mmCIF file of N, CA and C in Angstrom:
data_model
loop_
_atom_site.group_PDB
_atom_site.id
_atom_site.type_symbol
_atom_site.label_atom_id
_atom_site.label_comp_id
_atom_site.label_asym_id
_atom_site.label_seq_id
_atom_site.Cartn_x
_atom_site.Cartn_y
_atom_site.Cartn_z
ATOM 1 N N MET A 1 26.905 -22.320 -11.423
ATOM 2 C CA MET A 1 26.600 -21.904 -10.076
ATOM 3 C C MET A 1 25.862 -23.038 -9.369
ATOM 4 N N LYS A 2 26.088 -23.157 -8.086
ATOM 5 C CA LYS A 2 25.442 -24.200 -7.295
ATOM 6 C C LYS A 2 24.228 -23.630 -6.579
ATOM 7 N N LEU A 3 23.155 -24.397 -6.569
ATOM 8 C CA LEU A 3 21.915 -24.017 -5.898
ATOM 9 C C LEU A 3 21.834 -24.780 -4.579
ATOM 10 N N TYR A 4 21.533 -24.084 -3.500
ATOM 11 C CA TYR A 4 21.450 -24.694 -2.178
ATOM 12 C C TYR A 4 19.992 -24.798 -1.749
ATOM 13 N N HIS A 5 19.578 -25.966 -1.276
ATOM 14 C CA HIS A 5 18.212 -26.204 -0.793
ATOM 15 C C HIS A 5 18.259 -26.266 0.729
ATOM 16 N N TRP A 6 17.670 -25.274 1.393
ATOM 17 C CA TRP A 6 17.732 -25.220 2.857
ATOM 18 C C TRP A 6 17.077 -26.429 3.502
ATOM 19 N N ASP A 7 16.071 -27.003 2.886
ATOM 20 C CA ASP A 7 15.383 -28.144 3.488
ATOM 21 C C ASP A 7 16.288 -29.366 3.614
ATOM 22 N N SER A 8 17.370 -29.413 2.847
ATOM 23 C CA SER A 8 18.254 -30.574 2.884
ATOM 24 C C SER A 8 19.376 -30.423 3.916
ATOM 25 N N PHE A 9 19.464 -29.263 4.588
ATOM 26 C CA PHE A 9 20.498 -29.042 5.592
ATOM 27 C C PHE A 9 19.946 -29.319 6.989
ATOM 28 N N GLU A 10 20.782 -29.911 7.825
ATOM 29 C CA GLU A 10 20.400 -30.113 9.225
ATOM 30 C C GLU A 10 20.389 -28.756 9.928
ATOM 31 N N ARG A 11 19.342 -28.483 10.682
ATOM 32 C CA ARG A 11 19.265 -27.220 11.424
ATOM 33 C C ARG A 11 20.070 -27.352 12.706
ATOM 34 N N ARG A 12 20.945 -26.375 12.944
ATOM 35 C CA ARG A 12 21.709 -26.358 14.183
ATOM 36 C C ARG A 12 21.951 -24.909 14.568
ATOM 37 N N PHE A 13 22.120 -24.688 15.828
ATOM 38 C CA PHE A 13 22.348 -23.347 16.332
ATOM 39 C C PHE A 13 23.790 -23.232 16.799
ATOM 40 N N LEU A 14 24.397 -22.080 16.524
ATOM 41 C CA LEU A 14 25.773 -21.848 16.933
ATOM 42 C C LEU A 14 25.801 -21.402 18.387
ATOM 43 N N SER A 15 26.760 -21.921 19.134
ATOM 44 C CA SER A 15 26.879 -21.535 20.538
ATOM 45 C C SER A 15 27.742 -20.290 20.723
ATOM 46 N N VAL A 16 28.346 -19.820 19.632
ATOM 47 C CA VAL A 16 29.191 -18.616 19.687
ATOM 48 C C VAL A 16 28.663 -17.607 18.675
ATOM 49 N N PRO A 17 28.963 -16.317 18.863
ATOM 50 C CA PRO A 17 28.496 -15.305 17.906
ATOM 51 C C PRO A 17 29.010 -15.570 16.493
ATOM 52 N N VAL A 18 28.199 -15.195 15.494
ATOM 53 C CA VAL A 18 28.575 -15.389 14.093
ATOM 54 C C VAL A 18 29.893 -14.691 13.786
ATOM 55 N N ARG A 19 30.139 -13.529 14.393
ATOM 56 C CA ARG A 19 31.366 -12.783 14.091
ATOM 57 C C ARG A 19 32.617 -13.602 14.386
ATOM 58 N N ASP A 20 32.520 -14.619 15.284
ATOM 59 C CA ASP A 20 33.665 -15.474 15.571
ATOM 60 C C ASP A 20 34.017 -16.370 14.388
ATOM 61 N N HIS A 21 33.109 -16.493 13.408
ATOM 62 C CA HIS A 21 33.334 -17.341 12.242
ATOM 63 C C HIS A 21 33.813 -16.552 11.029
ATOM 64 N N LEU A 22 33.953 -15.233 11.149
ATOM 65 C CA LEU A 22 34.409 -14.392 10.046
ATOM 66 C C LEU A 22 35.851 -13.988 10.271
ATOM 67 N N PRO A 23 36.671 -13.957 9.202
ATOM 68 C CA PRO A 23 38.041 -13.474 9.344
ATOM 69 C C PRO A 23 38.040 -12.019 9.815
ATOM 70 N N ASN A 24 39.111 -11.617 10.504
ATOM 71 C CA ASN A 24 39.233 -10.232 10.957
ATOM 72 C C ASN A 24 39.096 -9.273 9.790
ATOM 73 N N GLY A 25 38.357 -8.181 10.005
ATOM 74 C CA GLY A 25 38.189 -7.165 8.971
ATOM 75 C C GLY A 25 37.074 -7.463 7.990
ATOM 76 N N GLU A 26 36.342 -8.564 8.168
ATOM 77 C CA GLU A 26 35.226 -8.884 7.283
ATOM 78 C C GLU A 26 33.924 -8.883 8.069
ATOM 79 N N CYS A 27 32.835 -8.595 7.361
ATOM 80 C CA CYS A 27 31.520 -8.589 7.990
ATOM 81 C C CYS A 27 30.480 -8.968 6.940
ATOM 82 N N VAL A 28 29.250 -9.183 7.390
ATOM 83 C CA VAL A 28 28.160 -9.544 6.489
ATOM 84 C C VAL A 28 27.035 -8.530 6.672
ATOM 85 N N ARG A 29 26.577 -7.970 5.561
ATOM 86 C CA ARG A 29 25.455 -7.031 5.580
ATOM 87 C C ARG A 29 24.218 -7.767 5.061
ATOM 88 N N LEU A 30 23.095 -7.673 5.785
ATOM 89 C CA LEU A 30 21.830 -8.286 5.368
ATOM 90 C C LEU A 30 20.934 -7.223 4.755
ATOM 91 N N ILE A 31 20.380 -7.530 3.584
ATOM 92 C CA ILE A 31 19.493 -6.601 2.884
ATOM 93 C C ILE A 31 18.224 -7.365 2.521
ATOM 94 N N SER A 32 17.067 -6.837 2.901
ATOM 95 C CA SER A 32 15.810 -7.480 2.514
ATOM 96 C C SER A 32 15.398 -6.954 1.143
ATOM 97 N N VAL A 33 14.921 -7.860 0.293
ATOM 98 C CA VAL A 33 14.561 -7.518 -1.081
ATOM 99 C C VAL A 33 13.163 -8.060 -1.367
ATOM 100 N N GLU A 34 12.243 -7.168 -1.713
ATOM 101 C CA GLU A 34 10.882 -7.576 -2.077
ATOM 102 C C GLU A 34 10.651 -7.155 -3.523
ATOM 103 N N ILE A 35 10.328 -8.141 -4.385
ATOM 104 C CA ILE A 35 10.183 -7.866 -5.815
ATOM 105 C C ILE A 35 8.859 -8.446 -6.313
ATOM 106 N N PRO A 36 8.008 -7.607 -6.926
ATOM 107 C CA PRO A 36 6.748 -8.119 -7.476
ATOM 108 C C PRO A 36 6.981 -8.917 -8.760
ATOM 109 N N LYS A 37 6.055 -9.791 -9.076
ATOM 110 C CA LYS A 37 6.117 -10.622 -10.283
ATOM 111 C C LYS A 37 6.387 -9.756 -11.509
ATOM 112 N N GLY A 38 7.336 -10.211 -12.352
ATOM 113 C CA GLY A 38 7.645 -9.537 -13.602
ATOM 114 C C GLY A 38 8.699 -8.449 -13.505
ATOM 115 N N GLU A 39 9.017 -7.998 -12.307
ATOM 116 C CA GLU A 39 10.026 -6.945 -12.163
ATOM 117 C C GLU A 39 11.419 -7.524 -12.357
ATOM 118 N N ARG A 40 12.289 -6.706 -12.948
ATOM 119 C CA ARG A 40 13.660 -7.136 -13.232
ATOM 120 C C ARG A 40 14.656 -6.347 -12.396
ATOM 121 N N ILE A 41 15.747 -7.009 -12.081
ATOM 122 C CA ILE A 41 16.888 -6.361 -11.448
ATOM 123 C C ILE A 41 17.960 -6.294 -12.522
ATOM 124 N N ASN A 42 18.416 -5.085 -12.827
ATOM 125 C CA ASN A 42 19.384 -4.896 -13.904
ATOM 126 C C ASN A 42 20.713 -5.580 -13.609
ATOM 127 N N ALA A 43 21.425 -5.886 -14.680
ATOM 128 C CA ALA A 43 22.718 -6.549 -14.575
ATOM 129 C C ALA A 43 23.702 -5.695 -13.793
ATOM 130 N N ALA A 44 24.464 -6.372 -12.953
ATOM 131 C CA ALA A 44 25.495 -5.702 -12.167
ATOM 132 C C ALA A 44 26.571 -6.725 -11.843
ATOM 133 N N ALA A 45 27.774 -6.245 -11.603
ATOM 134 C CA ALA A 45 28.859 -7.123 -11.180
ATOM 135 C C ALA A 45 28.946 -7.063 -9.661
ATOM 136 N N ALA A 46 29.028 -8.213 -9.029
ATOM 137 C CA ALA A 46 29.134 -8.258 -7.570
ATOM 138 C C ALA A 46 30.502 -7.743 -7.152
ATOM 139 N N SER A 47 30.512 -6.709 -6.302
ATOM 140 C CA SER A 47 31.790 -6.159 -5.846
ATOM 141 C C SER A 47 32.380 -7.017 -4.729
ATOM 142 N N ASP A 48 31.545 -7.734 -4.003
ATOM 143 C CA ASP A 48 31.969 -8.669 -2.963
ATOM 144 C C ASP A 48 31.124 -9.929 -3.094
ATOM 145 N N ASP A 49 31.577 -11.033 -2.471
ATOM 146 C CA ASP A 49 30.777 -12.257 -2.478
ATOM 147 C C ASP A 49 29.408 -11.966 -1.882
ATOM 148 N N GLN A 50 28.363 -12.578 -2.460
ATOM 149 C CA GLN A 50 27.030 -12.397 -1.901
ATOM 150 C C GLN A 50 26.218 -13.676 -2.038
ATOM 151 N N MET A 51 25.272 -13.840 -1.122
ATOM 152 C CA MET A 51 24.365 -14.971 -1.169
ATOM 153 C C MET A 51 22.947 -14.422 -1.169
ATOM 154 N N ILE A 52 22.118 -14.943 -2.054
ATOM 155 C CA ILE A 52 20.715 -14.554 -2.116
ATOM 156 C C ILE A 52 19.897 -15.767 -1.697
ATOM 157 N N CYS A 53 19.091 -15.587 -0.647
ATOM 158 C CA CYS A 53 18.247 -16.656 -0.119
ATOM 159 C C CYS A 53 16.795 -16.261 -0.327
ATOM 160 N N LEU A 54 16.075 -17.012 -1.138
ATOM 161 C CA LEU A 54 14.667 -16.717 -1.400
ATOM 162 C C LEU A 54 13.803 -17.306 -0.286
ATOM 163 N N LEU A 55 13.055 -16.447 0.394
ATOM 164 C CA LEU A 55 12.170 -16.892 1.468
ATOM 165 C C LEU A 55 10.763 -17.169 0.951
ATOM 166 N N SER A 56 10.385 -16.509 -0.155
ATOM 167 C CA SER A 56 9.101 -16.785 -0.809
ATOM 168 C C SER A 56 9.213 -16.404 -2.275
ATOM 169 N N GLY A 57 8.398 -17.035 -3.111
ATOM 170 C CA GLY A 57 8.401 -16.734 -4.542
ATOM 171 C C GLY A 57 9.493 -17.469 -5.296
ATOM 172 N N SER A 58 9.799 -16.965 -6.507
ATOM 173 C CA SER A 58 10.859 -17.556 -7.333
ATOM 174 C C SER A 58 11.436 -16.497 -8.264
ATOM 175 N N TRP A 59 12.712 -16.659 -8.593
ATOM 176 C CA TRP A 59 13.434 -15.749 -9.490
ATOM 177 C C TRP A 59 14.084 -16.546 -10.608
ATOM 178 N N ARG A 60 14.255 -15.900 -11.739
ATOM 179 C CA ARG A 60 15.090 -16.398 -12.824
ATOM 180 C C ARG A 60 16.345 -15.532 -12.785
ATOM 181 N N ILE A 61 17.481 -16.131 -12.452
ATOM 182 C CA ILE A 61 18.732 -15.385 -12.299
ATOM 183 C C ILE A 61 19.682 -15.758 -13.426
ATOM 184 N N ASN A 62 20.282 -14.747 -14.023
ATOM 185 C CA ASN A 62 21.338 -14.946 -15.013
ATOM 186 C C ASN A 62 22.661 -14.585 -14.356
ATOM 187 N N ILE A 63 23.563 -15.566 -14.297
ATOM 188 C CA ILE A 63 24.876 -15.365 -13.694
ATOM 189 C C ILE A 63 25.923 -15.862 -14.674
ATOM 190 N N ALA A 64 26.812 -14.958 -15.076
ATOM 191 C CA ALA A 64 27.922 -15.332 -15.963
ATOM 192 C C ALA A 64 27.431 -16.138 -17.163
ATOM 193 N N ASN A 65 26.422 -15.650 -17.861
ATOM 194 C CA ASN A 65 25.863 -16.264 -19.067
ATOM 195 C C ASN A 65 25.179 -17.614 -18.825
ATOM 196 N N SER A 66 24.812 -17.905 -17.583
ATOM 197 C CA SER A 66 24.052 -19.113 -17.253
ATOM 198 C C SER A 66 22.746 -18.699 -16.591
ATOM 199 N N GLU A 67 21.665 -19.437 -16.889
ATOM 200 C CA GLU A 67 20.365 -19.130 -16.290
ATOM 201 C C GLU A 67 20.044 -20.154 -15.211
ATOM 202 N N LEU A 68 19.504 -19.658 -14.101
ATOM 203 C CA LEU A 68 19.190 -20.500 -12.965
ATOM 204 C C LEU A 68 17.860 -20.046 -12.377
ATOM 205 N N VAL A 69 16.970 -20.991 -12.053
ATOM 206 C CA VAL A 69 15.713 -20.650 -11.391
ATOM 207 C C VAL A 69 15.886 -20.964 -9.905
ATOM 208 N N VAL A 70 15.636 -19.951 -9.067
ATOM 209 C CA VAL A 70 15.765 -20.087 -7.616
ATOM 210 C C VAL A 70 14.366 -19.966 -7.026
ATOM 211 N N ARG A 71 13.995 -20.926 -6.178
ATOM 212 C CA ARG A 71 12.654 -20.965 -5.588
ATOM 213 C C ARG A 71 12.721 -20.811 -4.066
ATOM 214 N N ARG A 72 11.542 -20.804 -3.448
ATOM 215 C CA ARG A 72 11.435 -20.673 -1.988
ATOM 216 C C ARG A 72 12.359 -21.668 -1.276
ATOM 217 N N ASN A 73 13.031 -21.193 -0.231
ATOM 218 C CA ASN A 73 13.958 -21.990 0.578
ATOM 219 C C ASN A 73 15.186 -22.454 -0.189
ATOM 220 N N GLU A 74 15.530 -21.758 -1.265
ATOM 221 C CA GLU A 74 16.760 -22.044 -1.994
ATOM 222 C C GLU A 74 17.634 -20.796 -1.958
ATOM 223 N N ALA A 75 18.920 -21.016 -2.153
ATOM 224 C CA ALA A 75 19.863 -19.900 -2.142
ATOM 225 C C ALA A 75 20.924 -20.122 -3.202
ATOM 226 N N VAL A 76 21.528 -19.043 -3.631
ATOM 227 C CA VAL A 76 22.615 -19.111 -4.597
ATOM 228 C C VAL A 76 23.711 -18.156 -4.126
ATOM 229 N N ILE A 77 24.964 -18.562 -4.304
ATOM 230 C CA ILE A 77 26.105 -17.719 -3.952
ATOM 231 C C ILE A 77 26.676 -17.142 -5.235
ATOM 232 N N ILE A 78 26.843 -15.821 -5.243
ATOM 233 C CA ILE A 78 27.397 -15.125 -6.405
ATOM 234 C C ILE A 78 28.788 -14.629 -6.018
ATOM 235 N N PRO A 79 29.834 -15.185 -6.626
ATOM 236 C CA PRO A 79 31.191 -14.757 -6.281
ATOM 237 C C PRO A 79 31.476 -13.332 -6.748
ATOM 238 N N SER A 80 32.392 -12.701 -6.082
ATOM 239 C CA SER A 80 32.817 -11.349 -6.425
ATOM 240 C C SER A 80 33.226 -11.279 -7.897
ATOM 241 N N GLY A 81 32.788 -10.216 -8.584
ATOM 242 C CA GLY A 81 33.181 -9.985 -9.970
ATOM 243 C C GLY A 81 32.268 -10.590 -11.023
ATOM 244 N N PHE A 82 31.312 -11.443 -10.638
ATOM 245 C CA PHE A 82 30.423 -12.072 -11.613
ATOM 246 C C PHE A 82 29.244 -11.158 -11.938
ATOM 247 N N ASN A 83 28.958 -10.985 -13.233
ATOM 248 C CA ASN A 83 27.779 -10.231 -13.656
ATOM 249 C C ASN A 83 26.538 -11.071 -13.394
ATOM 250 N N HIS A 84 25.471 -10.413 -12.918
ATOM 251 C CA HIS A 84 24.233 -11.133 -12.643
ATOM 252 C C HIS A 84 23.049 -10.189 -12.776
ATOM 253 N N SER A 85 21.897 -10.767 -13.114
ATOM 254 C CA SER A 85 20.630 -10.036 -13.176
ATOM 255 C C SER A 85 19.539 -11.027 -12.791
ATOM 256 N N ALA A 86 18.344 -10.506 -12.486
ATOM 257 C CA ALA A 86 17.262 -11.395 -12.060
ATOM 258 C C ALA A 86 15.916 -10.854 -12.501
ATOM 259 N N GLU A 87 14.953 -11.772 -12.619
ATOM 260 C CA GLU A 87 13.559 -11.425 -12.895
ATOM 261 C C GLU A 87 12.689 -12.238 -11.942
ATOM 262 N N ALA A 88 11.712 -11.585 -11.319
ATOM 263 C CA ALA A 88 10.800 -12.284 -10.414
ATOM 264 C C ALA A 88 9.763 -13.044 -11.235
ATOM 265 N N ILE A 89 9.723 -14.360 -11.095
ATOM 266 C CA ILE A 89 8.733 -15.190 -11.772
ATOM 267 C C ILE A 89 7.388 -15.047 -11.058
ATOM 268 N N GLU A 90 7.440 -14.832 -9.759
ATOM 269 C CA GLU A 90 6.250 -14.561 -8.951
ATOM 270 C C GLU A 90 6.649 -13.584 -7.844
ATOM 271 N N ASP A 91 5.656 -13.003 -7.174
ATOM 272 C CA ASP A 91 5.965 -12.088 -6.074
ATOM 273 C C ASP A 91 6.947 -12.777 -5.133
ATOM 274 N N SER A 92 8.016 -12.056 -4.767
ATOM 275 C CA SER A 92 9.101 -12.696 -4.032
ATOM 276 C C SER A 92 9.633 -11.826 -2.905
ATOM 277 N N PHE A 93 10.174 -12.513 -1.906
ATOM 278 C CA PHE A 93 10.875 -11.853 -0.813
ATOM 279 C C PHE A 93 12.158 -12.626 -0.571
ATOM 280 N N ALA A 94 13.285 -11.912 -0.493
ATOM 281 C CA ALA A 94 14.583 -12.559 -0.331
ATOM 282 C C ALA A 94 15.446 -11.803 0.662
ATOM 283 N N LEU A 95 16.439 -12.499 1.181
ATOM 284 C CA LEU A 95 17.491 -11.873 1.964
ATOM 285 C C LEU A 95 18.765 -11.963 1.151
ATOM 286 N N GLN A 96 19.435 -10.842 1.028
ATOM 287 C CA GLN A 96 20.714 -10.795 0.329
ATOM 288 C C GLN A 96 21.783 -10.574 1.391
ATOM 289 N N MET A 97 22.764 -11.469 1.426
ATOM 290 C CA MET A 97 23.862 -11.364 2.371
ATOM 291 C C MET A 97 25.127 -11.049 1.597
ATOM 292 N N VAL A 98 25.733 -9.920 1.915
ATOM 293 C CA VAL A 98 26.918 -9.475 1.192
ATOM 294 C C VAL A 98 28.100 -9.502 2.139
ATOM 295 N N ARG A 99 29.135 -10.225 1.754
ATOM 296 C CA ARG A 99 30.364 -10.268 2.551
ATOM 297 C C ARG A 99 31.186 -9.051 2.176
ATOM 298 N N GLU A 100 31.551 -8.266 3.174
ATOM 299 C CA GLU A 100 32.278 -7.025 2.919
ATOM 300 C C GLU A 100 33.546 -6.967 3.752
ATOM 301 N N HIS A 101 34.475 -6.175 3.265
ATOM 302 C CA HIS A 101 35.714 -5.910 3.989
ATOM 303 C C HIS A 101 35.616 -4.491 4.506
ATOM 304 N N GLY A 102 35.968 -4.278 5.735
ATOM 305 C CA GLY A 102 35.926 -2.924 6.261
ATOM 306 C C GLY A 102 35.760 -2.913 7.756
ATOM 307 N N PRO A 103 35.700 -1.707 8.337
ATOM 308 C CA PRO A 103 35.551 -1.590 9.790
ATOM 309 C C PRO A 103 34.289 -2.295 10.266
ATOM 310 N N GLU A 104 34.446 -3.101 11.303
ATOM 311 C CA GLU A 104 33.343 -3.916 11.809
ATOM 312 C C GLU A 104 32.126 -3.092 12.193
ATOM 313 N N GLU A 105 32.332 -1.928 12.811
ATOM 314 C CA GLU A 105 31.188 -1.159 13.280
ATOM 315 C C GLU A 105 30.321 -0.643 12.143
ATOM 316 N N GLU A 106 30.823 -0.598 10.896
ATOM 317 C CA GLU A 106 30.031 -0.145 9.761
ATOM 318 C C GLU A 106 29.125 -1.243 9.211
ATOM 319 N N CYS A 107 29.344 -2.495 9.609
ATOM 320 C CA CYS A 107 28.628 -3.614 8.998
ATOM 321 C C CYS A 107 27.694 -4.353 9.944
ATOM 322 N N LEU A 108 27.598 -3.941 11.172
ATOM 323 C CA LEU A 108 26.792 -4.681 12.133
ATOM 324 C C LEU A 108 25.348 -4.215 12.162
ATOM 325 N N TRP A 109 24.705 -4.197 11.005
ATOM 326 C CA TRP A 109 23.309 -3.780 10.930
ATOM 327 C C TRP A 109 22.668 -4.399 9.700
ATOM 328 N N GLY A 110 21.361 -4.407 9.664
ATOM 329 C CA GLY A 110 20.615 -4.931 8.516
ATOM 330 C C GLY A 110 19.650 -3.891 8.002
ATOM 331 N N VAL A 111 19.243 -4.028 6.746
ATOM 332 C CA VAL A 111 18.311 -3.085 6.119
ATOM 333 C C VAL A 111 16.981 -3.785 5.936
#
């Protein structure tokens, strides 16, 4: 799995809505995740592509029998069908972005 460091990307703003960059029938759901140090997220298979972006703290993530440490301002993309689990190394807050297929009006919100 590839680890992305947000600090190494040039910041730019899109002049068009994000939905213009998604294929028809696809959307992205944002989920906020707050996990205290030592808590685990049980293994699960991703039903759709997802990206986890850590805004604070750090996680130890197991993806497809590989271990990866993700820290603040880093992100990892988990492809559909891959088993993954995580443990918070320290108190953490993350955004999980899940790419979904379905009616657009069902996906235009965040949790």
